[in-house]
CSV table of C-alpha atoms and ligand atoms in Angstrom, one decimal:
chain,number,residue,atom,x,y,z
A,516,UNK,CA,0.0,0.0,0.0
A,517,UNK,CA,2.7,2.4,1.0
A,518,UNK,CA,4.7,1.5,-2.1
A,519,UNK,CA,1.7,2.1,-4.3
A,520,UNK,CA,1.0,5.5,-2.5
A,521,UNK,CA,4.6,6.7,-2.9
A,522,UNK,CA,4.7,5.8,-6.5
A,523,UNK,CA,1.4,7.5,-7.2
A,524,UNK,CA,2.4,10.6,-5.2
A,525,UNK,CA,5.7,10.8,-7.1
A,526,UNK,CA,4.1,10.4,-10.5
A,527,UNK,CA,1.4,12.9,-9.9
A,528,UNK,CA,3.9,15.4,-8.4
A,529,UNK,CA,6.2,14.9,-11.4
A,530,UNK,CA,3.4,15.4,-14.0
A,531,UNK,CA,2.2,18.5,-12.1
A,532,UNK,CA,5.6,20.0,-11.9
A,533,UNK,CA,6.2,19.4,-15.7
A,534,UNK,CA,2.8,21.0,-16.5
A,535,UNK,CA,3.5,24.1,-14.4
A,536,UNK,CA,7.0,24.3,-15.9
A,537,UNK,CA,5.6,24.2,-19.4
A,538,UNK,CA,3.2,27.0,-18.5
A,539,UNK,CA,6.0,29.0,-17.0
A,540,UNK,CA,8.2,28.4,-20.1
A,541,UNK,CA,5.5,29.7,-22.4
A,542,UNK,CA,5.0,32.9,-20.2
A,543,UNK,CA,8.7,33.4,-20.2
A,544,UNK,CA,8.7,33.2,-24.0
A,545,UNK,CA,6.1,35.9,-24.2
A,546,UNK,CA,7.7,38.1,-21.7
A,547,UNK,CA,11.1,37.8,-23.5
A,548,UNK,CA,9.7,38.8,-26.8
A,549,UNK,CA,7.9,41.7,-25.3
A,550,UNK,CA,11.1,42.7,-23.6
A,551,UNK,CA,13.1,42.6,-27.0
A,552,UNK,CA,10.4,44.7,-28.7
A,553,UNK,CA,10.1,47.3,-25.9
A,554,UNK,CA,13.9,47.5,-25.7
A,555,UNK,CA,14.2,48.2,-29.4
A,556,UNK,CA,11.3,50.7,-29.7
A,557,UNK,CA,12.7,52.5,-26.6
A,558,UNK,CA,16.1,53.1,-28.4
A,559,UNK,CA,14.6,54.2,-31.7
A,560,UNK,CA,16.0,57.6,-32.6
A,561,UNK,CA,12.7,59.3,-33.3
A,562,UNK,CA,13.8,62.8,-34.2
A,563,UNK,CA,16.2,61.5,-36.9
A,564,UNK,CA,13.8,58.6,-37.7
A,565,UNK,CA,16.6,56.2,-37.5
A,566,UNK,CA,17.5,52.9,-35.8
A,567,UNK,CA,20.7,52.8,-33.7
A,568,UNK,CA,22.4,49.9,-35.5
A,569,UNK,CA,24.9,49.3,-32.8
A,570,UNK,CA,22.1,48.9,-30.2
A,571,UNK,CA,20.0,46.8,-32.3
A,572,UNK,CA,23.0,44.6,-33.0
A,573,UNK,CA,23.7,44.1,-29.4
A,574,UNK,CA,20.1,43.3,-28.6
A,575,UNK,CA,19.9,41.0,-31.6
A,576,UNK,CA,23.1,39.0,-30.7
A,577,UNK,CA,22.0,38.7,-27.1
A,578,UNK,CA,18.6,37.4,-28.1
A,579,UNK,CA,20.3,35.0,-30.4
A,580,UNK,CA,22.1,33.4,-27.5
A,581,UNK,CA,18.8,33.0,-25.7
A,582,UNK,CA,17.3,31.2,-28.8
A,583,UNK,CA,15.6,34.1,-30.5
A,584,UNK,CA,16.5,35.0,-34.1
A,585,UNK,CA,15.7,38.5,-34.9
A,586,UNK,CA,15.1,40.3,-38.2
A,587,UNK,CA,14.4,44.2,-38.0
A,588,UNK,CA,13.0,46.0,-41.0
A,589,UNK,CA,12.3,49.8,-41.4
A,590,UNK,CA,8.8,50.9,-42.6
A,591,UNK,CA,9.9,50.5,-46.2
A,592,UNK,CA,10.9,46.8,-45.6
A,593,UNK,CA,14.6,47.6,-45.8
A,594,UNK,CA,16.5,45.3,-43.6
A,595,UNK,CA,18.1,47.0,-40.6
A,596,UNK,CA,19.3,43.9,-38.8
A,597,UNK,CA,19.1,40.2,-39.7
A,598,UNK,CA,20.8,37.9,-37.2
A,599,UNK,CA,20.9,35.1,-39.8
A,600,UNK,CA,22.8,37.3,-42.1
A,601,UNK,CA,25.0,38.8,-39.3
A,602,UNK,CA,26.1,35.4,-38.0
A,603,UNK,CA,24.7,32.5,-40.1
A,604,UNK,CA,26.9,30.0,-38.4
A,605,UNK,CA,25.8,31.0,-34.8
A,606,UNK,CA,22.1,31.0,-35.9
A,607,UNK,CA,22.4,27.5,-37.4
A,608,UNK,CA,24.2,26.3,-34.2
A,609,UNK,CA,21.4,27.8,-32.0
A,610,UNK,CA,18.7,26.2,-34.1
A,611,UNK,CA,20.4,22.9,-34.1
A,612,UNK,CA,21.1,22.9,-30.4
A,613,UNK,CA,17.6,23.9,-29.4
A,614,UNK,CA,16.0,21.4,-31.8
A,615,UNK,CA,18.2,18.6,-30.7
A,616,UNK,CA,17.7,19.3,-27.0
A,617,UNK,CA,13.9,19.6,-27.3
A,618,UNK,CA,13.6,16.5,-29.5
A,619,UNK,CA,15.7,14.6,-27.1
A,620,UNK,CA,14.0,15.7,-23.9
A,621,UNK,CA,10.5,16.4,-25.2
A,622,UNK,CA,10.0,13.9,-28.0
A,623,UNK,CA,6.2,14.1,-27.8
A,624,UNK,CA,6.2,17.8,-28.3
A,625,UNK,CA,6.9,17.8,-32.0
A,626,UNK,CA,7.9,21.4,-32.1
A,627,UNK,CA,9.7,23.4,-34.7
A,628,UNK,CA,11.0,26.9,-35.3
A,629,UNK,CA,8.2,29.3,-35.7
A,630,UNK,CA,8.2,32.9,-36.6
A,631,UNK,CA,6.5,35.8,-34.8
A,632,UNK,CA,6.0,39.0,-36.7
A,633,UNK,CA,5.1,42.3,-35.1
A,634,UNK,CA,4.8,46.0,-36.3
A,635,UNK,CA,6.8,48.5,-34.3
A,636,UNK,CA,5.2,51.8,-33.5
A,637,UNK,CA,6.4,55.0,-31.9
A,638,UNK,CA,3.7,57.6,-31.0
A,639,UNK,CA,1.2,55.7,-33.3
A,640,UNK,CA,3.6,56.0,-36.1
A,641,UNK,CA,4.9,53.0,-37.9
A,642,UNK,CA,8.7,52.7,-37.3
A,643,UNK,CA,9.3,49.3,-38.6
A,644,UNK,CA,8.6,45.5,-38.4
A,645,UNK,CA,10.3,42.8,-36.4
A,646,UNK,CA,10.3,39.1,-37.2
A,647,UNK,CA,11.4,36.8,-34.3
A,648,UNK,CA,12.0,33.1,-34.9
A,649,UNK,CA,12.1,30.8,-31.9
A,650,UNK,CA,11.3,27.2,-31.1
A,651,UNK,CA,7.6,26.6,-30.4
A,652,UNK,CA,5.3,26.0,-28.8
A,653,UNK,CA,7.9,26.5,-26.1
A,654,UNK,CA,11.6,25.6,-25.4
A,655,UNK,CA,13.6,25.2,-22.3
A,656,UNK,CA,17.2,26.0,-21.8
A,657,UNK,CA,20.0,23.6,-20.7
A,658,UNK,CA,19.8,25.1,-17.2
A,659,UNK,CA,15.9,24.6,-17.0
A,660,UNK,CA,16.4,20.9,-17.9
A,661,UNK,CA,19.1,20.6,-15.3
A,662,UNK,CA,16.8,22.0,-12.8
A,663,UNK,CA,14.0,19.6,-13.8
A,664,UNK,CA,16.5,16.7,-13.7
A,665,UNK,CA,17.6,17.6,-10.1
A,666,UNK,CA,14.0,17.9,-9.0
A,667,UNK,CA,13.3,14.4,-10.4
A,668,UNK,CA,16.2,13.0,-8.7
A,669,UNK,CA,15.1,14.6,-5.4
A,670,UNK,CA,11.6,13.2,-5.8
A,671,UNK,CA,13.0,9.7,-6.4
A,672,UNK,CA,15.3,10.1,-3.4
A,673,UNK,CA,12.4,11.2,-1.3
A,674,UNK,CA,10.3,8.3,-2.5
A,675,UNK,CA,13.0,5.8,-1.6
A,676,UNK,CA,13.5,7.4,1.8
A,677,UNK,CA,9.8,7.3,2.5
A,678,UNK,CA,9.7,3.7,1.3
A,679,UNK,CA,12.6,2.7,3.5
A,680,UNK,CA,11.0,4.4,6.5
A,681,UNK,CA,7.6,2.9,6.0
A,682,UNK,CA,9.1,-0.6,5.4
A,683,UNK,CA,11.0,-0.4,8.6
A,684,UNK,CA,8.0,0.8,10.5
A,685,UNK,CA,5.8,-1.8,8.9
A,686,UNK,CA,8.3,-4.5,9.6
A,687,UNK,CA,8.5,-3.5,13.2
A,688,UNK,CA,4.8,-3.3,13.6
A,689,UNK,CA,4.2,-6.6,11.8
A,690,UNK,CA,6.7,-8.3,13.9
A,691,UNK,CA,5.2,-6.8,17.1
A,692,UNK,CA,1.8,-8.2,16.2
A,693,UNK,CA,2.7,-11.4,14.5
A,694,UNK,CA,5.2,-12.7,17.1
A,695,UNK,CA,2.8,-12.8,20.0
A,696,UNK,CA,0.0,-14.2,17.8
A,697,UNK,CA,2.1,-17.0,16.4
A,698,UNK,CA,3.4,-17.8,20.0
A,699,UNK,CA,-0.1,-17.7,21.3
A,700,UNK,CA,-1.3,-20.0,18.5
A,701,UNK,CA,1.5,-22.4,19.5
A,702,UNK,CA,0.6,-22.2,23.1
A,703,UNK,CA,-3.0,-22.8,22.3
A,704,UNK,CA,-1.9,-25.9,20.3
A,705,UNK,CA,0.2,-27.2,23.2
A,706,UNK,CA,-2.8,-26.7,25.6
A,707,UNK,CA,-5.0,-28.6,23.2
A,708,UNK,CA,-2.5,-31.4,23.3
A,709,UNK,CA,-2.6,-31.5,27.1
A,710,UNK,CA,0.4,-29.4,28.1
A,711,UNK,CA,-1.3,-27.3,30.7
A,712,UNK,CA,1.9,-26.1,32.3
A,713,UNK,CA,2.8,-23.9,29.3
A,714,UNK,CA,2.4,-20.1,29.8
A,715,UNK,CA,3.1,-17.1,27.7
A,716,UNK,CA,5.6,-15.0,29.6
A,717,UNK,CA,6.9,-11.7,28.3
A,718,UNK,CA,5.7,-8.2,27.9
A,719,UNK,CA,3.1,-7.3,25.4
A,720,UNK,CA,2.5,-3.7,24.7
A,721,UNK,CA,-0.5,-4.1,22.4
A,722,UNK,CA,-3.6,-3.9,24.6
A,723,UNK,CA,-5.8,-6.3,22.6
A,724,UNK,CA,-3.0,-8.9,22.2
A,725,UNK,CA,-2.3,-8.5,25.9
A,726,UNK,CA,-5.9,-9.4,26.6
A,727,UNK,CA,-5.7,-12.4,24.3
A,728,UNK,CA,-2.5,-13.7,25.8
A,729,UNK,CA,-3.8,-13.2,29.4
A,730,UNK,CA,-7.0,-15.0,28.4
A,731,UNK,CA,-5.0,-18.0,27.0
A,732,UNK,CA,-2.7,-18.0,30.1
A,733,UNK,CA,-5.9,-17.9,32.3
A,734,UNK,CA,-7.3,-20.8,30.3
A,735,UNK,CA,-4.1,-22.8,30.8
A,736,UNK,CA,-4.2,-22.2,34.6
A,737,UNK,CA,-7.9,-23.2,34.8
A,738,UNK,CA,-7.3,-26.4,32.8
A,739,UNK,CA,-4.2,-27.2,34.9
A,740,UNK,CA,-6.2,-26.8,38.1
A,741,UNK,CA,-9.0,-28.9,36.7
A,742,UNK,CA,-6.6,-31.6,35.6
A,743,UNK,CA,-5.0,-31.6,39.0
A,744,UNK,CA,-8.3,-31.8,40.7
A,745,UNK,CA,-9.3,-34.7,38.5
A,746,UNK,CA,-6.1,-36.6,39.2
A,747,UNK,CA,-6.4,-35.9,42.9
A,748,UNK,CA,-10.0,-37.0,42.8
A,749,UNK,CA,-9.2,-40.2,41.1
A,750,UNK,CA,-6.3,-40.9,43.4
A,751,UNK,CA,-8.4,-40.1,46.5
A,752,UNK,CA,-11.3,-42.3,45.4
A,753,UNK,CA,-9.0,-45.2,44.6
A,754,UNK,CA,-7.2,-44.7,47.9
A,755,UNK,CA,-10.5,-44.5,49.9
A,756,UNK,CA,-12.0,-47.5,48.3
A,757,UNK,CA,-8.9,-49.8,48.3
A,758,UNK,CA,-8.6,-50.2,52.0
A,759,UNK,CA,-12.2,-51.2,52.9
A,760,UNK,CA,-12.4,-53.3,49.8
A,761,UNK,CA,-9.2,-55.1,50.6
A,762,UNK,CA,-10.5,-55.7,54.2
A,763,UNK,CA,-13.8,-57.2,53.0
A,764,UNK,CA,-12.0,-59.2,50.3
A,765,UNK,CA,-9.5,-60.7,52.7
A,766,UNK,CA,-12.1,-61.5,55.4
A,767,UNK,CA,-14.3,-63.2,52.8
A,768,UNK,CA,-11.3,-65.1,51.4
A,769,UNK,CA,-10.3,-66.3,54.8
A,770,UNK,CA,-13.9,-67.6,55.4
A,771,UNK,CA,-14.1,-69.2,52.0
A,772,UNK,CA,-10.7,-71.0,52.5
A,773,UNK,CA,-12.3,-72.3,55.8
A,774,UNK,CA,-9.6,-70.7,58.0
A,775,UNK,CA,-12.3,-68.6,59.7
A,776,UNK,CA,-15.8,-69.7,60.5
A,777,UNK,CA,-18.3,-67.3,58.9
A,778,UNK,CA,-19.7,-66.2,62.2
A,779,UNK,CA,-22.5,-63.7,62.4
A,780,UNK,CA,-20.2,-61.0,63.7
A,781,UNK,CA,-17.6,-61.5,60.8
A,782,UNK,CA,-20.4,-61.3,58.2
A,783,UNK,CA,-21.9,-58.3,60.0
A,784,UNK,CA,-18.5,-56.6,59.9
A,785,UNK,CA,-18.1,-57.3,56.2
A,786,UNK,CA,-21.6,-56.0,55.7
A,787,UNK,CA,-20.8,-52.7,57.6
A,788,UNK,CA,-17.7,-52.1,55.4
A,789,UNK,CA,-19.7,-52.6,52.3
A,790,UNK,CA,-22.4,-50.2,53.8
A,791,UNK,CA,-19.7,-47.6,54.4
A,792,UNK,CA,-18.4,-48.1,50.7
A,793,UNK,CA,-21.9,-47.7,49.5
A,794,UNK,CA,-22.2,-44.4,51.6
A,795,UNK,CA,-19.0,-43.1,50.2
A,796,UNK,CA,-20.1,-43.8,46.7
A,797,UNK,CA,-23.4,-42.1,47.2
A,798,UNK,CA,-21.8,-39.1,48.8
A,799,UNK,CA,-19.5,-38.9,45.8
A,800,UNK,CA,-22.5,-39.2,43.5
A,801,UNK,CA,-24.2,-36.3,45.4
A,802,UNK,CA,-21.1,-34.1,45.1
A,803,UNK,CA,-20.7,-35.0,41.4
A,804,UNK,CA,-24.4,-34.1,40.9
A,805,UNK,CA,-23.8,-30.8,42.7
A,806,UNK,CA,-20.8,-29.9,40.7
A,807,UNK,CA,-22.4,-31.0,37.3
A,808,UNK,CA,-25.4,-28.9,38.1
A,809,UNK,CA,-22.9,-26.1,38.4
A,810,UNK,CA,-24.7,-25.7,41.6
A,811,UNK,CA,-27.9,-24.3,40.1
A,812,UNK,CA,-29.7,-22.7,43.1
A,813,UNK,CA,-33.4,-22.5,43.3
A,814,UNK,CA,-33.8,-19.5,45.5
A,815,UNK,CA,-36.8,-18.7,47.6
A,816,UNK,CA,-37.3,-16.7,50.7
A,817,UNK,CA,-36.0,-19.0,53.6
A,818,UNK,CA,-36.4,-18.4,57.3
A,819,UNK,CA,-33.2,-19.9,58.7
A,820,UNK,CA,-34.5,-20.2,62.3
A,821,UNK,CA,-37.4,-22.4,61.0
A,822,UNK,CA,-35.0,-24.4,58.9
A,823,UNK,CA,-32.7,-25.0,61.8
A,824,UNK,CA,-35.7,-26.3,63.9
A,825,UNK,CA,-36.7,-28.6,60.9
A,826,UNK,CA,-33.2,-30.1,60.6
A,827,UNK,CA,-32.9,-30.5,64.4
A,828,UNK,CA,-36.3,-32.3,64.3
A,829,UNK,CA,-34.9,-34.7,61.6
A,830,UNK,CA,-32.1,-35.7,63.9
A,831,UNK,CA,-34.2,-36.1,67.0
A,832,UNK,CA,-34.0,-39.9,67.1
A,833,UNK,CA,-30.3,-39.9,66.4
A,834,UNK,CA,-29.5,-37.4,69.1
A,835,UNK,CA,-31.8,-39.3,71.5
A,836,UNK,CA,-30.0,-42.4,70.8
A,837,UNK,CA,-26.7,-40.8,71.4
A,838,UNK,CA,-28.0,-38.9,74.5
A,839,UNK,CA,-26.8,-35.7,73.0
A,840,UNK,CA,-29.1,-32.6,73.6
A,841,UNK,CA,-29.7,-30.4,70.6
A,842,UNK,CA,-30.8,-26.7,71.2
A,843,UNK,CA,-31.9,-24.2,68.6
A,844,UNK,CA,-32.1,-20.5,69.4
A,845,UNK,CA,-31.9,-17.1,67.6
A,846,UNK,CA,-34.2,-14.8,65.7
A,847,UNK,CA,-36.2,-15.1,62.6
A,848,UNK,CA,-33.8,-14.5,59.8
A,849,UNK,CA,-35.1,-14.5,56.2
A,850,UNK,CA,-32.7,-14.7,53.3
A,851,UNK,CA,-33.0,-15.6,49.6
A,852,UNK,CA,-31.5,-19.0,49.2
A,853,UNK,CA,-31.9,-22.6,48.1
A,854,UNK,CA,-33.8,-24.2,50.9
A,855,UNK,CA,-33.0,-27.8,50.1
A,856,UNK,CA,-29.3,-27.1,49.7
A,857,UNK,CA,-29.1,-25.2,53.0
A,858,UNK,CA,-31.0,-28.0,54.6
A,859,UNK,CA,-28.1,-30.3,53.5
A,860,UNK,CA,-25.5,-28.0,54.9
A,861,UNK,CA,-27.2,-27.8,58.3
A,862,UNK,CA,-27.7,-31.6,58.2
A,863,UNK,CA,-24.1,-32.3,57.5
A,864,UNK,CA,-23.0,-29.9,60.3
A,865,UNK,CA,-25.5,-31.3,62.8
A,866,UNK,CA,-24.7,-34.8,61.9
A,867,UNK,CA,-21.1,-34.2,62.5
A,868,UNK,CA,-21.7,-32.4,65.8
A,869,UNK,CA,-23.8,-35.3,67.1
A,870,UNK,CA,-21.4,-37.8,65.9
A,871,UNK,CA,-18.3,-36.3,67.4
A,872,UNK,CA,-20.0,-35.4,70.8
A,873,UNK,CA,-19.9,-38.1,73.5
A,874,UNK,CA,-22.9,-39.1,75.5
A,875,UNK,CA,-24.5,-36.3,77.6
A,876,UNK,CA,-23.0,-33.6,75.4
A,877,UNK,CA,-24.7,-30.6,74.0
A,878,UNK,CA,-25.1,-29.2,70.5
A,879,UNK,CA,-26.3,-25.7,70.0
A,880,UNK,CA,-27.6,-24.1,66.7
A,881,UNK,CA,-27.8,-20.4,66.7
A,882,UNK,CA,-29.3,-18.1,64.0
A,883,UNK,CA,-28.6,-14.5,64.1
A,884,UNK,CA,-29.3,-11.6,61.8
A,885,UNK,CA,-26.6,-9.0,61.4
A,886,UNK,CA,-27.2,-6.0,59.1
A,887,UNK,CA,-26.2,-7.4,55.7
A,888,UNK,CA,-25.6,-11.1,56.6
A,889,UNK,CA,-27.1,-14.1,58.3
A,890,UNK,CA,-25.2,-16.2,60.6
A,891,UNK,CA,-25.7,-19.9,61.6
A,892,UNK,CA,-23.5,-21.4,64.1
A,893,UNK,CA,-23.5,-25.2,65.1
A,894,UNK,CA,-21.5,-25.6,68.2
A,895,UNK,CA,-20.8,-28.7,70.3
A,896,UNK,CA,-18.7,-29.7,73.3
A,897,UNK,CA,-17.5,-32.9,71.7
A,898,UNK,CA,-14.1,-34.2,70.8
A,899,UNK,CA,-12.9,-31.1,69.0
A,900,UNK,CA,-10.4,-30.9,66.1
A,901,UNK,CA,-6.7,-30.5,66.7
A,902,UNK,CA,-5.4,-27.1,65.5
A,903,UNK,CA,-3.1,-28.6,62.8
A,904,UNK,CA,-6.1,-30.4,61.2
A,905,UNK,CA,-8.5,-27.6,61.2
A,906,UNK,CA,-7.5,-26.2,57.7
A,907,UNK,CA,-7.8,-29.7,56.2
A,908,UNK,CA,-11.3,-30.8,57.3
A,909,UNK,CA,-13.1,-29.2,54.3
A,910,UNK,CA,-10.9,-31.1,51.9
A,911,UNK,CA,-12.5,-34.1,50.1
A,912,UNK,CA,-12.1,-37.4,52.1
A,913,UNK,CA,-10.3,-35.7,55.0
A,914,UNK,CA,-11.1,-37.3,58.3
A,915,UNK,CA,-9.1,-36.4,61.5
A,916,UNK,CA,-7.1,-39.3,63.0
A,917,UNK,CA,-9.4,-39.3,66.0
A,918,UNK,CA,-12.6,-39.7,63.9
A,919,UNK,CA,-10.9,-42.6,62.0
A,920,UNK,CA,-9.7,-44.3,65.2
A,921,UNK,CA,-13.2,-44.1,66.8
A,922,UNK,CA,-14.7,-45.8,63.8
A,923,UNK,CA,-17.4,-43.2,63.7
A,924,UNK,CA,-17.9,-44.0,60.1
A,925,UNK,CA,-18.4,-41.2,57.6
A,926,UNK,CA,-16.7,-40.4,54.3
A,927,UNK,CA,-14.9,-37.1,54.7
A,928,UNK,CA,-17.2,-35.5,52.1
A,929,UNK,CA,-19.9,-33.9,54.2
A,930,UNK,CA,-17.9,-30.7,54.9
A,931,UNK,CA,-16.7,-30.4,51.2
A,932,UNK,CA,-20.4,-30.6,50.1
A,933,UNK,CA,-21.4,-28.0,52.7
A,934,UNK,CA,-18.6,-25.6,51.6
A,935,UNK,CA,-19.5,-26.0,47.9
A,936,UNK,CA,-23.2,-25.1,48.7
A,937,UNK,CA,-22.2,-22.1,50.9
A,938,UNK,CA,-19.8,-20.8,48.3
A,939,UNK,CA,-22.5,-21.0,45.6
A,940,UNK,CA,-24.6,-18.7,47.8
A,941,UNK,CA,-21.5,-16.4,48.0
A,942,UNK,CA,-21.1,-17.1,51.7
A,943,UNK,CA,-18.4,-18.5,53.8
A,944,UNK,CA,-18.1,-21.4,56.3
A,945,UNK,CA,-15.4,-21.4,59.0
A,946,UNK,CA,-14.5,-23.8,61.8
A,947,UNK,CA,-13.1,-23.0,65.2
A,948,UNK,CA,-12.2,-25.8,67.5
A,949,UNK,CA,-10.3,-26.9,70.5
A,950,UNK,CA,-9.3,-30.5,70.9
A,951,UNK,CA,-11.3,-32.3,73.7
A,952,UNK,CA,-13.5,-29.1,74.3
A,953,UNK,CA,-15.7,-28.9,71.2
A,954,UNK,CA,-16.0,-27.2,67.9
A,955,UNK,CA,-18.0,-24.3,66.4
A,956,UNK,CA,-18.9,-24.1,62.7
A,957,UNK,CA,-20.1,-20.6,61.4
A,958,UNK,CA,-21.9,-20.2,58.2
A,959,UNK,CA,-22.2,-16.6,57.0
A,960,UNK,CA,-24.7,-16.0,54.2
A,961,UNK,CA,-25.4,-12.7,52.5
A,962,UNK,CA,-28.9,-11.5,52.8
A,963,UNK,CA,-29.4,-9.9,49.3
B,591,ADP,P1,-17.3,-37.1,57.7
B,591,ADP,O1,-18.0,-36.5,58.8
B,591,ADP,O2,-18.2,-37.9,56.8
B,591,ADP,O3,-16.1,-37.9,58.1
B,591,ADP,P2,-16.9,-34.5,57.0
B,591,ADP,O4,-16.3,-33.9,55.8
B,591,ADP,O5,-18.2,-34.0,57.4
B,591,ADP,O6,-16.8,-36.0,56.8
B,591,ADP,O7,-15.9,-34.1,58.1
B,591,ADP,C1,-14.5,-34.2,58.0
B,591,ADP,C2,-13.8,-34.5,59.3
B,591,ADP,O8,-13.8,-33.3,60.0
B,591,ADP,C3,-14.5,-35.5,60.1
B,591,ADP,O9,-14.1,-36.8,59.8
B,591,ADP,C4,-13.9,-35.2,61.4
B,591,ADP,O10,-12.7,-35.7,61.6
B,591,ADP,C5,-13.9,-33.7,61.4
B,591,ADP,N1,-15.1,-33.0,62.0
B,591,ADP,C6,-16.1,-32.5,61.4
B,591,ADP,N2,-17.0,-31.9,62.2
B,591,ADP,C7,-16.5,-32.1,63.5
B,591,ADP,C8,-17.0,-31.8,64.8
B,591,ADP,N3,-18.1,-31.2,65.0
B,591,ADP,N4,-16.2,-32.2,65.8
B,591,ADP,C9,-15.0,-32.9,65.6
B,591,ADP,N5,-14.6,-33.1,64.4
B,591,ADP,C10,-15.3,-32.9,63.3
C-alpha cells in the first residue's frame, strides 16, 4: 500500500511540476519577446527617424544566444538587422542545439522553429517591423532541464527514503503483532495437546494482544487446576476404596478357605464395610451431581431459624440415641436461598456435631441476623479438632485421625459438600475448635 502510495504521489507530483513548468516556459517566452520589442522601440531615434544599428545589433546577438533569431526591417521593408545574415553559423548552431535538445528531452512535443511578426510603432507612427523566430510551442534552456532533472532525482530520493522508513515501521509493527500471535497459537495448540503447564511470559505492549494472551494464560491455569483436581479425585477415590475393599476381600477369602468360620459378627463386619463403601459412593455421587449442576440454586425466601428447627427435628431420634441434647435458638432471619441445599449444609454440620460429641454432650444451633448477613453457628462440646487439622477438614475425604480411630464412620465428604453449597450462595463457612473441648462451625450468608 505504502509503495503504491509513494509511486502514485511521485508520479502525480512529477506530472504537475512538468505541466507548471511548461506554462512557466510559455509565459517566459512571451515576456522575453515583449522585452526585446520594448527595448528596441525604446532606443529608436525618433527625431532622426533612425535605428541605432549598434544597439539593435547588441540586442539581436543577445537574443540569439537566448534562442531568438531577430530580423528588424524599417517601414519600407529595408533590412536594418538580420541575425541570420550577421552570424549565419551561430544562428544555425542555436537552431540545431535547441531542436536537438527539445527533441531529445520532449520527443512528444513535435515542435519546430516558428516565426513571430510584429509591427513596431512610436507615437502611433509605424517605425518598422520585427520578425522573431524561436522554437515553439515553447523551449527550455539547458539550465531549465538541469533544474527539472535535479527535481526528479530529489523526488525519487524522497520516495526511496519514505519507502525505507515505511518498510522499517511496517516490519517493526508486523513483527510486534505477529510474534505474539504465532506464539499464542503455538501455546493454544500445546494446551489442546494437554500441556497445561505452558504459559506465555513476556511483555506485550499491544492492549488487545495482551488481553488475548492473558485469556490464554488464564485458560491454561484453569485447565491445569481442573486436571490436577481430576487426578487428585481419582487418586483419592482409589485410595479411599482400596482399604475397605481389601479388608472385605481378605475377610471373605479367609472364610471361603475355611480358615475362619463365617460367624454372624464377621459377616456383620463385612456388611458394615460394604455399607460404608456404599455411603461413600453415594456421597461422591451427590457431590458430582452438585458440581455437574454447576450448583444451580433455586432460591426462595427461607427463614433460617425455622430451617434449623426442621433439621434438628430430623435428627431427633439420632440425638436421642446418642444422648446428646440439641438446642436451637436465635431470631427469625429471612434470606433468599436454596432451601433444600441449605438443609443439606445444616444436616451435615449437625450430623457431625452429634457424631463427634460423646454421651450427655450438647449441640447448639444459633441463628442470628446482622445488618447485611445471616449467621448460623453449630456448636458442640465434643471431641474437637486438633489445630493442625482444622484447615484440612473441608478437603475431600479428609477425616481427622481421631474420627478414623473411633470408627465413627463417615466419608470425609460432608464438609466439602457443605462448603460448595455455601460458596454457591456467595457465603463462607469457618470452623473453630479446641481438641477435647468442642467445635464451632459458622456459616455466613449474604442476605441480598
Ligand atoms: P465425615 O463426617 O463424613 O467424616 P466431613 O467432611 O463431614 O466428613 O468431616 C470431615 C472430618 O472433620 C471428620 O471426619 C472429622 O474428623 C472432622 N469433624 C467435622 N465436624 C466435626 C466436629 N463437629 N467435631 C469434631 N470433628 C469434626
